[in-house]
Structures are given as C-alpha cells and as structure tokens.
Coordinates of C-alpha atoms in Angstrom, one line a residue:
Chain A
X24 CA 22.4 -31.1 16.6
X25 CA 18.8 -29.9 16.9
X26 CA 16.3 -30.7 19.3
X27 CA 12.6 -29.6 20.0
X28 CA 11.4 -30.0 23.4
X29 CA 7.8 -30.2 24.5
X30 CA 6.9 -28.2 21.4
X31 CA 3.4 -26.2 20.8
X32 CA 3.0 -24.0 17.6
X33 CA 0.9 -23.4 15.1
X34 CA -0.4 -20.4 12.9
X35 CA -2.5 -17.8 15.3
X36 CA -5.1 -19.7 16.8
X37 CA -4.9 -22.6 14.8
X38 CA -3.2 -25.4 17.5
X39 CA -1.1 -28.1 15.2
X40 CA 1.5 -29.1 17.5
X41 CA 1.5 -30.5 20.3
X42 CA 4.4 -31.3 22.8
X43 CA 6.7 -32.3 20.2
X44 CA 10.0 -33.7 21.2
X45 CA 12.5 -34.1 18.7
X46 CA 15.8 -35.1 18.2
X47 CA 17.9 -34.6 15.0
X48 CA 21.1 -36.0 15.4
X49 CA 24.1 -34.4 13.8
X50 CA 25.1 -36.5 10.2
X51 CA 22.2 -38.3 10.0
X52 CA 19.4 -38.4 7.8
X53 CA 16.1 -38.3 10.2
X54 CA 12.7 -38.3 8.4
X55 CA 9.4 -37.1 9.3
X56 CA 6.2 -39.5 8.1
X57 CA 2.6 -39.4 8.8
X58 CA -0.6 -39.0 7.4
X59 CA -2.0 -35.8 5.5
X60 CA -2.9 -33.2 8.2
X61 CA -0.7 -34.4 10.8
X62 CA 1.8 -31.8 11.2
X63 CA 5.1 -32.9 9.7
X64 CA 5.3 -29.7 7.3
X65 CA 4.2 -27.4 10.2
X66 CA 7.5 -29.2 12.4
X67 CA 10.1 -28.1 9.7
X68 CA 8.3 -24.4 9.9
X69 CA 8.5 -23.7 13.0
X70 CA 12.2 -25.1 13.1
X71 CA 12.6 -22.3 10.6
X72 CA 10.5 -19.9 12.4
X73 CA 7.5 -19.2 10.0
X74 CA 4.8 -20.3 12.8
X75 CA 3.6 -19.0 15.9
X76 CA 5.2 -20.9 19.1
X77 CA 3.1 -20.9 21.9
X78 CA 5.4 -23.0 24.4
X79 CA 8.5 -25.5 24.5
X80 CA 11.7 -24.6 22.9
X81 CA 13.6 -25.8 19.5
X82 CA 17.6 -25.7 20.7
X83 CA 20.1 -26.0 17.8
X84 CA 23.6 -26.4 18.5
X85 CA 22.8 -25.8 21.9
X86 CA 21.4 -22.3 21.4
X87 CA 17.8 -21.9 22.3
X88 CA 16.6 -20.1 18.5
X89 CA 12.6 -20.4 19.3
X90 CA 12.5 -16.7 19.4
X91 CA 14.9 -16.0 16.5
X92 CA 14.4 -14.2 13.2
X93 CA 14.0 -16.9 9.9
X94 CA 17.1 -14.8 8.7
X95 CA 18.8 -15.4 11.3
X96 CA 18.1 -18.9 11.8
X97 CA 19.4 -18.9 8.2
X98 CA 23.2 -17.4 9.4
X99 CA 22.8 -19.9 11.8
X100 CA 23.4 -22.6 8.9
X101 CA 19.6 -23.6 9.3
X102 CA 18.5 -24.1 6.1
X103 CA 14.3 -24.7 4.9
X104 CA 13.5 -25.4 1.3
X105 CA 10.2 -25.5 1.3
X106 CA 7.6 -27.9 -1.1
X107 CA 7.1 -25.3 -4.0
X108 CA 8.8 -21.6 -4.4
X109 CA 12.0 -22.8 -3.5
X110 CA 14.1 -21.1 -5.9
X111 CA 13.5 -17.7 -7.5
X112 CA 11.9 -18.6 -10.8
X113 CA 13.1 -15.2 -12.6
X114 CA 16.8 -15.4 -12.0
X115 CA 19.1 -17.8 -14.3
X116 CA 20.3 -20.7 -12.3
X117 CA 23.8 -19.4 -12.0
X118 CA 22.0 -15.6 -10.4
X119 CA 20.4 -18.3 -7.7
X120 CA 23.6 -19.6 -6.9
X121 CA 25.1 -16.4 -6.6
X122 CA 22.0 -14.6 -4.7
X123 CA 22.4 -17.4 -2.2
X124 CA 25.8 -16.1 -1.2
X125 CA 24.6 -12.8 -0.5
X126 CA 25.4 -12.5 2.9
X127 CA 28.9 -14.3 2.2
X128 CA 32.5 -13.4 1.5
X129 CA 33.1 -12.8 -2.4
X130 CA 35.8 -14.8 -2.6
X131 CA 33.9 -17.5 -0.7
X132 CA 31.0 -17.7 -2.6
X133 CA 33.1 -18.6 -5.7
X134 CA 34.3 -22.1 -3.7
X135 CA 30.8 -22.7 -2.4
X136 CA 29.2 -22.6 -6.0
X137 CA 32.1 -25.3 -7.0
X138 CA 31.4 -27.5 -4.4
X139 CA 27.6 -26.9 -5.1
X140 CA 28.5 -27.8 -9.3
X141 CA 30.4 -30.6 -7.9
X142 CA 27.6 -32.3 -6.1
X143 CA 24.7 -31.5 -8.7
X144 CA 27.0 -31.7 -11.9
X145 CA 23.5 -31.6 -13.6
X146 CA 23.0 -27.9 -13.3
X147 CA 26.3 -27.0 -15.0
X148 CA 24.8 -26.7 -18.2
X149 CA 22.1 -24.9 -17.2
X150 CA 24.0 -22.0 -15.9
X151 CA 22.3 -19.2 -18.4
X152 CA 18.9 -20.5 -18.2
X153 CA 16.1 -19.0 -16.2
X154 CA 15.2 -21.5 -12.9
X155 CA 11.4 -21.0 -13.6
X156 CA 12.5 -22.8 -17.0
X157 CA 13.4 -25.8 -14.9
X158 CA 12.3 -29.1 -14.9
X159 CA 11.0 -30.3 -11.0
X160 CA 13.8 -32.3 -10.3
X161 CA 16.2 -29.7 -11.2
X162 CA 14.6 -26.8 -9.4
X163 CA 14.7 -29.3 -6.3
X164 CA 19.1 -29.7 -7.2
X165 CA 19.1 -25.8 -7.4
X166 CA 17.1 -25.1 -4.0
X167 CA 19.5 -28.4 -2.1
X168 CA 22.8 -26.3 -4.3
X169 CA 21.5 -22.7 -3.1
X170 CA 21.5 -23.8 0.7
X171 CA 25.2 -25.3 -0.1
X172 CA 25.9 -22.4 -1.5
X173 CA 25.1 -20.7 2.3
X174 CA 27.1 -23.5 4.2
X175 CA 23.9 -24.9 5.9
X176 CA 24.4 -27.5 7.9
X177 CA 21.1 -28.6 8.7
X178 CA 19.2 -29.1 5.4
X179 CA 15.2 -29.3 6.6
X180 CA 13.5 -30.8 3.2
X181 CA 10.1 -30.5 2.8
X182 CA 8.6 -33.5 0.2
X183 CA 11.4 -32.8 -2.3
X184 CA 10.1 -35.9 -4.2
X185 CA 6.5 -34.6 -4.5
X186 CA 5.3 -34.5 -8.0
X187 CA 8.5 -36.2 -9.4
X188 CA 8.6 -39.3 -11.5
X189 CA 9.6 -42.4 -9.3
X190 CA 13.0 -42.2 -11.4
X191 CA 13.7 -38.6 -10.6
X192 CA 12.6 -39.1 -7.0
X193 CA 15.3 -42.5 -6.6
X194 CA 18.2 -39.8 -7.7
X195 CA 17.0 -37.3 -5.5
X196 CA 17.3 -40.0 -2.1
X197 CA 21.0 -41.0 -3.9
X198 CA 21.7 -37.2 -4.2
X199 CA 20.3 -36.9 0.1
X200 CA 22.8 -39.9 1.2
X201 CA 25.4 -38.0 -0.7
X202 CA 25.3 -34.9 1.1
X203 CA 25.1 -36.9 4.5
X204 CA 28.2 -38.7 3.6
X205 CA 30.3 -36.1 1.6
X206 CA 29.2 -33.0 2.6
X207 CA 28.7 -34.3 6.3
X208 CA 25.4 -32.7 6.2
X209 CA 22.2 -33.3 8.7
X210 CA 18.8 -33.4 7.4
X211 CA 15.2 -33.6 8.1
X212 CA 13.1 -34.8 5.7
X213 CA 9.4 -34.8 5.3
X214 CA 8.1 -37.5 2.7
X215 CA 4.8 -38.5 1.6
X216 CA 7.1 -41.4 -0.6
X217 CA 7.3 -42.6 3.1
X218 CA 9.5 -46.1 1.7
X219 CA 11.5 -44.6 -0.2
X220 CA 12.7 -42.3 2.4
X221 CA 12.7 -44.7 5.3
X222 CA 15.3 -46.8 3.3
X223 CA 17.5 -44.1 3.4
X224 CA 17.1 -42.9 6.4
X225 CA 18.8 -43.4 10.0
X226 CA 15.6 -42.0 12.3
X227 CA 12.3 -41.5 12.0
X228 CA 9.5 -40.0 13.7
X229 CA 5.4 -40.6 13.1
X230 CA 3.3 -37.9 13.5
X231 CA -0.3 -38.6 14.3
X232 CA -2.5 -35.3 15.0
X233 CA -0.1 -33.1 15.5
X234 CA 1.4 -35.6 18.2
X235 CA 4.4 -37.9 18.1
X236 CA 3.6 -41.4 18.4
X237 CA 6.8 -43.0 17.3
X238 CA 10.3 -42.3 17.6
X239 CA 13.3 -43.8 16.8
X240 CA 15.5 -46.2 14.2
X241 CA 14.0 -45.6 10.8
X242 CA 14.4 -49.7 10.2
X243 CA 12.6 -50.1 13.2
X244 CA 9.6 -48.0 11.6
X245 CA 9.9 -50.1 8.3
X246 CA 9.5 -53.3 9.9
X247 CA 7.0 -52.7 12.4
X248 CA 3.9 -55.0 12.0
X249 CA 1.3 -52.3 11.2
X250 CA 3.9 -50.3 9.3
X251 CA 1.4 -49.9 6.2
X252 CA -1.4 -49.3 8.2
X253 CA -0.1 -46.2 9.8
X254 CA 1.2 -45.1 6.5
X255 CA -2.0 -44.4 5.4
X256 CA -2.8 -43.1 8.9
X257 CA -5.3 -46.3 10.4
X258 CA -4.4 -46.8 13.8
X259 CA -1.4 -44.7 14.3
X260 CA -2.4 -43.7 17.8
X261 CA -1.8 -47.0 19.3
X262 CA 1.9 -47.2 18.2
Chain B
X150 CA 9.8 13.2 -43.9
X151 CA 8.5 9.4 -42.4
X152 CA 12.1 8.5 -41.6
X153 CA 12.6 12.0 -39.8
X154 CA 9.7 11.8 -37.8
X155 CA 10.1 8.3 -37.3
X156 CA 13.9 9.4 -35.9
X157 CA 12.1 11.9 -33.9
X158 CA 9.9 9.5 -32.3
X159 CA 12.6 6.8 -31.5
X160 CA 14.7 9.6 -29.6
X161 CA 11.9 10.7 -27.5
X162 CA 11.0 7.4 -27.1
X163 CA 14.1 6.4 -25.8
X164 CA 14.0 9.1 -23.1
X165 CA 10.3 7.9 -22.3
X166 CA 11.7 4.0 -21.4
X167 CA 14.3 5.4 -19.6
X168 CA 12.0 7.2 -17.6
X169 CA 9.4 4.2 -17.3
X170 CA 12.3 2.0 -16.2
X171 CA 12.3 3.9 -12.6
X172 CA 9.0 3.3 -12.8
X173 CA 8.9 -0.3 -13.3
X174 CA 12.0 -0.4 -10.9
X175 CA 9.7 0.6 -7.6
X176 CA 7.1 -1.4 -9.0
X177 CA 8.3 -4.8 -9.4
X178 CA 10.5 -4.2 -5.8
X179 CA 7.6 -3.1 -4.3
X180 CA 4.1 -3.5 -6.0
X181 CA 4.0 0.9 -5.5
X182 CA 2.9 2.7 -8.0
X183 CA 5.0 5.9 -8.0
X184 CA 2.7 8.8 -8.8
X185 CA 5.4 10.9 -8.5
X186 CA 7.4 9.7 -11.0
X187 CA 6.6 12.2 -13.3
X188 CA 7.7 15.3 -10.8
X189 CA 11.1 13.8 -10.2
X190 CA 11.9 14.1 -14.2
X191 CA 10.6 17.7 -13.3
X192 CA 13.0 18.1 -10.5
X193 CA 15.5 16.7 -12.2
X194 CA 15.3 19.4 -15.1
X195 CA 14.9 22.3 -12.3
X196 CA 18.0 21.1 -10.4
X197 CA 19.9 21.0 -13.4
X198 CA 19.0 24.5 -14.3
X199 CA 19.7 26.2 -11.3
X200 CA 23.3 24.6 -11.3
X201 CA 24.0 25.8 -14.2
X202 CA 23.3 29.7 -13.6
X203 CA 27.0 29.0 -11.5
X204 CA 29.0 25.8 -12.6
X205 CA 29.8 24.8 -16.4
X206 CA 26.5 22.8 -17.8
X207 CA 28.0 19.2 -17.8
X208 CA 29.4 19.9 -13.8
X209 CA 25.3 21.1 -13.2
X210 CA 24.4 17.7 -15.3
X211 CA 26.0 15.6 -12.7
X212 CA 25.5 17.0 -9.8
X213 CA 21.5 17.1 -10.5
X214 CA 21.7 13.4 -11.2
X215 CA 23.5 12.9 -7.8
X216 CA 21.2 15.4 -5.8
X217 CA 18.4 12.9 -7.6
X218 CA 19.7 10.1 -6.3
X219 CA 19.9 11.3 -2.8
X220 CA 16.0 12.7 -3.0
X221 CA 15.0 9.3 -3.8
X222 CA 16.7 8.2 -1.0
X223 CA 15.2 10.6 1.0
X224 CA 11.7 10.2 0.3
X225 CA 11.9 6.3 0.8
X226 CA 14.0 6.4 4.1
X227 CA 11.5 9.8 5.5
X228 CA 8.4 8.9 3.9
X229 CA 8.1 5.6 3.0
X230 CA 9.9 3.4 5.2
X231 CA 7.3 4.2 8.2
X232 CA 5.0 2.5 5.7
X233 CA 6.4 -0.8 5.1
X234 CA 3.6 -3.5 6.2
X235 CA 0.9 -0.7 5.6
X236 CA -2.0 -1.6 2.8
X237 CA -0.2 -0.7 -0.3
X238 CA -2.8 1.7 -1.6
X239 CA -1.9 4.0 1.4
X240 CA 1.8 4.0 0.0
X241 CA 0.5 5.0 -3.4
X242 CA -1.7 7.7 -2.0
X243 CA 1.7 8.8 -0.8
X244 CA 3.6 9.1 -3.6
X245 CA 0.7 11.3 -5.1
X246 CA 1.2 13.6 -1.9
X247 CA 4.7 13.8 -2.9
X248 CA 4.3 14.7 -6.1
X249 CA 1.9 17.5 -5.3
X250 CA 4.7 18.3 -3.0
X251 CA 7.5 18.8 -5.1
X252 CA 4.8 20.5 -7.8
X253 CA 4.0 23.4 -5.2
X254 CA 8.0 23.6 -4.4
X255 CA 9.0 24.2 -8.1
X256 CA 6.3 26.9 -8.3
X257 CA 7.4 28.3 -5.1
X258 CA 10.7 28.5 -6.5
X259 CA 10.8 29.1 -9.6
X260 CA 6.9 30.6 -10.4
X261 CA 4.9 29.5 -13.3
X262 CA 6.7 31.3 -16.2
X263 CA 8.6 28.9 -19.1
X264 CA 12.9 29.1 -18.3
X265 CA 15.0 28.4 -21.0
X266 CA 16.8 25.7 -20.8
X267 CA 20.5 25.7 -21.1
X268 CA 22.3 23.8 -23.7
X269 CA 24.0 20.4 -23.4
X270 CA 24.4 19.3 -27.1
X271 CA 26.0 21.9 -29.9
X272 CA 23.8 23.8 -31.7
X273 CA 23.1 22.5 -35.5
X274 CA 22.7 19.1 -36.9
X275 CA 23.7 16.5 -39.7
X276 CA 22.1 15.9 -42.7
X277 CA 21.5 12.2 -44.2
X278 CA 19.9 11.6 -47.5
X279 CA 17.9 14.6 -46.7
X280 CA 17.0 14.1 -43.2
X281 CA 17.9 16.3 -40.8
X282 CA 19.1 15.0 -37.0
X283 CA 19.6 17.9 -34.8
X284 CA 22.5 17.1 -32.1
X285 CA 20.4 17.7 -29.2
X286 CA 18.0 14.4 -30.6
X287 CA 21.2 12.8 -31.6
X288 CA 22.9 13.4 -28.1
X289 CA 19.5 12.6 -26.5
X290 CA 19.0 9.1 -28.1
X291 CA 23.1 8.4 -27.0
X292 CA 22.7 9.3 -23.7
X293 CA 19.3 7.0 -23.1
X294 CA 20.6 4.4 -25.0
X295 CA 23.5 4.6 -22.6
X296 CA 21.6 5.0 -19.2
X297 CA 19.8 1.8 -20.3
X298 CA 22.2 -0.1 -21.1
X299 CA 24.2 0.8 -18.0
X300 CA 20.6 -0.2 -16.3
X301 CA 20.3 -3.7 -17.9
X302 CA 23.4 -4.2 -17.2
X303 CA 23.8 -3.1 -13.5
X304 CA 20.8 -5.5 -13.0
X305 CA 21.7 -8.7 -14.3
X306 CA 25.8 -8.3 -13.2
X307 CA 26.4 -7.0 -10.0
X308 CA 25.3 -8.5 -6.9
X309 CA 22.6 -5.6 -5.4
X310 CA 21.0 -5.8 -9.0
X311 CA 20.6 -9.6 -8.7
X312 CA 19.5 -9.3 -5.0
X313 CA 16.5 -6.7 -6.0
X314 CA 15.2 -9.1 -8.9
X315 CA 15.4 -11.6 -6.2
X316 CA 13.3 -9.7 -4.0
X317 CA 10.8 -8.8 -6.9
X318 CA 10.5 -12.4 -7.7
X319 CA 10.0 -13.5 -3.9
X320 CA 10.2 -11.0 -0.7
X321 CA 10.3 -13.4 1.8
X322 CA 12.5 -16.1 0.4
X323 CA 15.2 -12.9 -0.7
X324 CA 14.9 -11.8 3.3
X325 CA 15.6 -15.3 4.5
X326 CA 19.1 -14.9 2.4
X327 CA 19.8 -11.9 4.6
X328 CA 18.6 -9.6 1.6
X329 CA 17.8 -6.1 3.4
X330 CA 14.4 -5.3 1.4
X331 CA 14.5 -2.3 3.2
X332 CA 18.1 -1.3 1.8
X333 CA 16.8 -2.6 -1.4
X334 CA 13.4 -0.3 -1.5
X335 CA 15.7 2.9 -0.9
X336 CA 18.1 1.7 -3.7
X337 CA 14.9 1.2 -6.3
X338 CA 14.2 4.8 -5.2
X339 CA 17.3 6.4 -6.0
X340 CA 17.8 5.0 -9.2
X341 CA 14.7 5.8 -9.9
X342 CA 15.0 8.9 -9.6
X343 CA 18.3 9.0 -10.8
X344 CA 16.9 7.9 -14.6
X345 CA 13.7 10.6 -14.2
X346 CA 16.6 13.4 -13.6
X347 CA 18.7 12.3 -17.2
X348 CA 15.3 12.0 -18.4
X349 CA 14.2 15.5 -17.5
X350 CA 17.4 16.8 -18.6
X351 CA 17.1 15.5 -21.7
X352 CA 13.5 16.4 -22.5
X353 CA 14.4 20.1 -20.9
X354 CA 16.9 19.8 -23.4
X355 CA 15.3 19.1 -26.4
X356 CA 12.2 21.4 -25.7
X357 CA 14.3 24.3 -24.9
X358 CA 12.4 26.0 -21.8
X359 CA 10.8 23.8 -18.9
X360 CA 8.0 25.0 -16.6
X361 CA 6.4 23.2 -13.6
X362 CA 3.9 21.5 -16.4
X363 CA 7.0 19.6 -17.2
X364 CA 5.8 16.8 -14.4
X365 CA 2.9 15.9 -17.3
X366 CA 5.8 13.8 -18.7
X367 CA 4.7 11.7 -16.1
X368 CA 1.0 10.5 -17.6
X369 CA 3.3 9.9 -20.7
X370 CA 5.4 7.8 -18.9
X371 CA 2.1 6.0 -17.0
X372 CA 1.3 4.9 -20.8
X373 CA 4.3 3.4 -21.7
X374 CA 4.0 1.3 -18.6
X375 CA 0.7 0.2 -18.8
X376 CA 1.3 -0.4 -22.3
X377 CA 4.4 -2.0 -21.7
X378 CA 3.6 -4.2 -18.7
X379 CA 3.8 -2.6 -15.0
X380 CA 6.5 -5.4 -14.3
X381 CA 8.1 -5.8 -17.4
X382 CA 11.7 -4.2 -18.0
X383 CA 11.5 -5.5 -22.1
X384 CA 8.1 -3.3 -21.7
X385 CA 8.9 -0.6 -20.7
X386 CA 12.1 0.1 -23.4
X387 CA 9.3 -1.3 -26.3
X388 CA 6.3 0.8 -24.6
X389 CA 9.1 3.6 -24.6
X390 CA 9.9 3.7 -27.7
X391 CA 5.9 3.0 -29.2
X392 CA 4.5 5.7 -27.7
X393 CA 7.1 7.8 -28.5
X394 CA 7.3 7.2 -32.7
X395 CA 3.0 7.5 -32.1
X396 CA 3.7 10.8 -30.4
X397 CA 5.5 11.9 -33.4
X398 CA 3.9 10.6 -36.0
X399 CA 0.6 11.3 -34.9
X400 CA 2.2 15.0 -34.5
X401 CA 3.1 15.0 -38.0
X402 CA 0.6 13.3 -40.0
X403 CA -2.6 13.4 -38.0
X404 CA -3.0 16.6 -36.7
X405 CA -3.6 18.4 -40.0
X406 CA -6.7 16.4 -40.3
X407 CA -8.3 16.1 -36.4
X408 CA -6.5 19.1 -35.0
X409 CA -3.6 20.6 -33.0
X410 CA -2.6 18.5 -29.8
X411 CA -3.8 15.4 -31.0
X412 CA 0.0 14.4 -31.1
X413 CA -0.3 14.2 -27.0
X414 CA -3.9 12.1 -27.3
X415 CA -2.7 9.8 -30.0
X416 CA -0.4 7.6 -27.6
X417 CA -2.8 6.7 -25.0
X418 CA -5.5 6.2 -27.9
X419 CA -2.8 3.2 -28.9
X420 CA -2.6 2.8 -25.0
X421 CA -6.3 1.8 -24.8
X422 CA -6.6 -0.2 -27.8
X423 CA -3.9 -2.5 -26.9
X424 CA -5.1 -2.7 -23.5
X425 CA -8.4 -4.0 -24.5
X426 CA -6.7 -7.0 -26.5
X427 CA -3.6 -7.5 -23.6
X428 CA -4.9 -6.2 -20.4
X429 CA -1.5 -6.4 -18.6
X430 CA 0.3 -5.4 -21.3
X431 CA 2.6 -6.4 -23.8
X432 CA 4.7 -7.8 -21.8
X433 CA 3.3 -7.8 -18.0
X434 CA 3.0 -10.6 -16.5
X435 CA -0.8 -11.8 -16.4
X436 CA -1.8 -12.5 -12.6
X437 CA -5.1 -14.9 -12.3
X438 CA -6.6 -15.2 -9.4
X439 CA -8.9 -17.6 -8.3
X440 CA -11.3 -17.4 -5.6

C-alpha cells in the first residue's frame, strides 16, 4: 500500500534518514522499533510530509506523494496522529468528531462518526465534554476516531501507548488489531513498548541511526537471539 | 439612582463585549492584535448615517452591517493576506496603518464637526419603581444581547464556527483537515467588523451625534480585553460589561469628588489593578514559557 524507496529526509540540514526502504503492506499492522534517536518518528513524518526530503520517493497507492501537500496527503486517506497534540484540546469531543469531517459530505460525516462511536463506544458519553478534559487513553480513542471520521486508510501512529498505564496501553493494541480486522485498516506504528507491539504486529522494521537494519516478519524480530539487546539499542548494527 | 446607573452601565457594557468579541475573534484565529478595531465601530456608525439621509433608518441599519462585513473582508483579502508567514508584529503595525486610514477618510468625508445621529429606538422610556430606562438603552442592551447570543451560538453550532476554534486551538493540525485558514482569517474579519458596526450604531445611538473621535471607543474596547483575557470569549462579555457599570458608576458617583471625565479614567484604573493581580486577565489563558 505504501512504500518508501531509498529514502533521505530530515529537517533543513539536519540528515536523519538514510536510504530508507519500506514496505507497508495493505491490512497489516507493520511496526517501527528502535532505540531513542534513531529515526522511527522522523519515518512516519516524512510519510506525512512535515520534513524536508532530500532524495528517494515515498509511493502510496502507487502514486508518487514525496512532493505533496500534508493536506493533501490527508485527502489521500493518509492519516498521522502524532505523540502529543493530537486532538484539539478546546473543542468538546463530539466538535472533534465533527471538525474531522470538514472536508466531507454532511450527510457522510453523520455515518463516519457512528462507525467511529461504534469502534470506541468509550467516547459516547463523553460527547459534551471538552477533549483537553480527557484522560490519555481517551484523547489517543478520539485522535484513532477523528482519522475514521476522514476515511483514512492508512493510520501512521506515533507511540500511542507512551505515558499510558500498562492496562490502558493492552486495550489500545486490542483496539489496533480491531481496526485491522474490522475496519480493514493499515497501520504503522511506532512503539517504545516495543513487546507489546511486536505481539500484535504482522512486520516490523529496526531502525538503527537513521538506517534500517532489519526488515521483515514481526515474530521473526521477537525471537531473534539478540532481540533484547537491540531493544535497548546494543549491537543493532550487526543485525 | 445605584440601580439606574448600574442599568446604564450593564447596557453600555453590553455594547462594549460585543465590540471586544471582534476583537478577541481576530486574536485567537490569528494572534493580531487589531488596532483598528476601534475605527470599524466608527465606520460602522458613519455608514449607517449616510444611508439613512436616503433609505428608512432600519434599511440604513442593515445595509451598514453588510457594507461592514464586506470591508473586513476587504482589508484581510487586500491587506492582510500578502502578510500571512510575516512576523506578526508587522501585521499589527498594519492594522494601526489602517486605522489611521479609515480616521483620515471619515474626516475627509464627513469633517470634524459632531452629526446627529438618527434615531433607531422611540423616543421616551419606562419607568420601574422609580428608575427610568430610556428605549434607546433598552433597545441597545436587546440588540447586544442578541448579536451575542447569535455569536456564541454561531461558534459552537455550525460547522465554520467549529472549524475557526479549531484553527485557534491548533493551525496546523486544522490545515491538515483541509481547513482553509486563509478562508477562516477573512471570515474572523468580517464578523468582526460586522459586531464593531452594531456596536457603533448603537453607541451613535445612544450618544446622539458621532464625530471621527468616535474610534476612541476603541481604547475602551482594548480594556475590556486585556481585562477580560485577549483569548477569552467568557472575558470579553464579563470585561464588557465591568468596565462598562465602572464607566457609569464612576460617572455618577466619583466625579463630584476628583473631577469631570474621570468616568472615562476610572475603567482602565480597574484595568490596571486587576492586571497587576492576573496579568493575562480574568479569563486569558496564562502562556509560560520556558527557556
């Protein structure tokens, strides 16, 4: 569905990618892992458009988008919800829902929000109540509902677990493999919880310095000999 | 005589928050600070008076609130969109340049000398338990009441109004929706100015005569903000109506004792004080930045 060929970016001068290839296949859950600094947030960026691309292409659908507008990408069914800031704090849940629909048919954006209530039931009651008022699990079910909301169909998560209780985190990986299945969604996730998401995960892909040193089954990843050593980023350049 | 100034104060107040509402419209869209806020509530009276030396007074109402909208429309799609991604301070020198502007038009137009201002509300008033409410206050404090209601309202129900809080809470996550904060600047303009023309109307109104010295509703309306909170809509309807009542009742009970025109001091006395306790306001939101 998407794929990143031979990818440079970064932001201005500062060089974080390099020659990333990447393939997210379409229905499947493929995760991003790899130490702190290594450049998994900057990959789902640059997929969205927020970095500078200095060579290689990102394809999606077939359609080469490096050069496109975020908005765009957006119309594109791309969708990015970033770490923090992912929902507008100000508006009441149900003015998020709707905002998100913006660029939508009326009458469509009526079915989308039901189908988005449907999935994250939790939010129902929380309709009138201002998304800054949120607790971090639920702002991270409003962000995944807004983006259903827009009919994306490639959800890019970046850590959507950080600063969640191991609980809250566990519902939001059940929530992820719901939206593959269900909704027949594709996602990329970036995770620090690097286990948890693994386990639910089809691929995966190891950064290491802005480089791709592994690619491929996420079980694969999980049972590899020096698995926890890479997790914490020893020796992940001779994968 | 407290309730009647009191009554005098809230309806003026009123008018005030309506007025401060453009104000903290543009800002919370677009962090500008519209100088010229002060001269569209002037323009808004002129228009109004002009139509009415040829169409019946309510026809001129409407048609100076329309003629409103479309200058604010103007002046952000002429003036201000060539801006956008310019350091804001530029933008705000701007809107000073444009109220200078529409200062030297008035007095090019109309000259310096008081007009009388023609009459929306019936002459007379009613009579309560011995205080006295002239129509014109009564009609005033209706017609604001109304214009922010129909504000609030437009804001938190229809679509546009839910798409520029968006963009006040976060620009670029509101543009990757599709949101045109460009469409959404020239919006906050015209209602904008759209509120300063019913506010200038109604002040005209109630004054009787309006000159091009008219535009120093402005300042007032710079206090009520600032009082208020520059970001707050809850401020600016409380600032509103604060500095209005301290307007009147400063008028009426102070200035025997520390002079005449201490009624226009008074409210940005209050202003200072409460700034020193809440320096964003009553209700702005506090920003801390650390470096």
């Amino acid at each position: 569905m998407l794929h990143t060929e031979e990818l440079n970016a970064g932001y201005k001068e500062l060089h974080i990618l390099f020659d990333v290839d990447t393939d997210v296949e379409k229905n499947k859950i493929t995760t991003v892992v790899g130490p702190n600094g290594s450049g998994k947030s900057t990959l789902l960026k640059s997929i969205f458009g927020l970095t500078t691309v200095y060579s290689g292409r990102i394809i999606f659908r077939g359609e080469d988008i490096t050069n496109l507008q975020p908005h765009n990408r957006t119309k594109k069914g791309i969708a990015y919800l970033p770490q923090i800031e992912n929902v507008f704090g100000h508006l009441t849940v149900e003015e998020n829902l709707k905002i998100a629909g913006y660029t939508l048919e009326k009458e469509g954006v009526k079915d989308r929000i039901d189908l988005a209530l449907d999935v994250f039931p939790e939010l129902t009651k929380y309709l009138k109540k201002r998304a800054g008022a949120l607790s971090g699990g639920e702002r991270q079910f409003l962000a995944i509902a807004t983006a259903l909301v827009r009919r994306a169909e490639l959800l890019m998560l970046d850590e959507p677990t950080a600063q969640l209780s191991p609980k809250m985190a566990e519902v939001i990986f059940k929530k992820i493999v719901e939206l593959r299945d269900r909704l027949k969604l594709t996602i990329l996730l970036v995770e620090q919880n690097v286990t948890g998401a693994l386990e639910i995960s089809d691929n995966a892909y190891l950064l290491a310095s802005g480089r791709v040193v592994f690619g491929g089954k996420a079980e694969e990843l999980l049972k590899h000999d020096k698995f926890e050593e890479f997790c914490v980023g020893v020796g992940v350049e001779q994968v | 005589m407290v309730l009647q100034s009191l009554i005098n104060g809230i309806t003026i107040g009123g008018i005030y928050a309506l007025i401060a509402l453009g104000f903290v419209l543009i800002y919370k869209a677009s962090k500008v600070l519209n100088f010229a806020q002060g001269e569209l509530v002037m323009m808004g009276g002129f228009m109004c008076l002009a139509l009415s030396g040829f169409l019946p007074i309510w026809m001129a109402v409407v048609l100076a609130v329309i003629i409103s909208a479309f200058i604010g429309f103007l002046i952000e799609k002429v003036v201000l969109k060539p801006l956008i991604g310019e350091p804001i301070l530029s933008v705000i020198m701007v809107t000073l340049g444009i109220a200078y502007m529409l200062r030297g038009l008035v007095l090019a137009v109309w000259g310096p000398d008081i007009r009388a201002f023609p009459q929306i509300f019936p002459e007379g008033a009613f009579e309560v338990n011995g205080v006295v409410i002239p129509y014109v206050y009564l009609g005033g404090l209706l017609l604001s009441l109304m214009a922010i209601i129909a504000f609030i309202l437009f804001f938190t129900r229809t679509t546009i109004g839910v798409a520029m809080r968006a963009v006040a809470d976060d620009q670029q996550a509101a543009m990757s929706l599709g949101i045109s904060v460009e469409k959404i600047f020239a919006i906050s303009w015209a209602i904008s100015a759209v509120v300063a023309a019913i506010g200038g109307i109604l002040v005209g109104n109630i004054y009787g005569g309006i000159n091009v010295n008219f535009a120093f509703i402005g300042l007032k309306v710079f206090a009520v903000v600032i009082l208020g909170g520059l970001d707050s809509v809850l401020g600016a309807i409380v600032g509103g109506i604060i500095i209005g009542v301290a307007e009147s009742v400063g008028g009426t009970y102070l200035e025997p004792f520390v002079g005449g025109g201490f009624k226009d001091v008074f409210p940005l006395l209050l202003m200072l004080l409460i700034m020193a306790i809440k320096p964003y306001g009553l209700f702005g939101t506090e920003r801390i930045e650390r470096v």
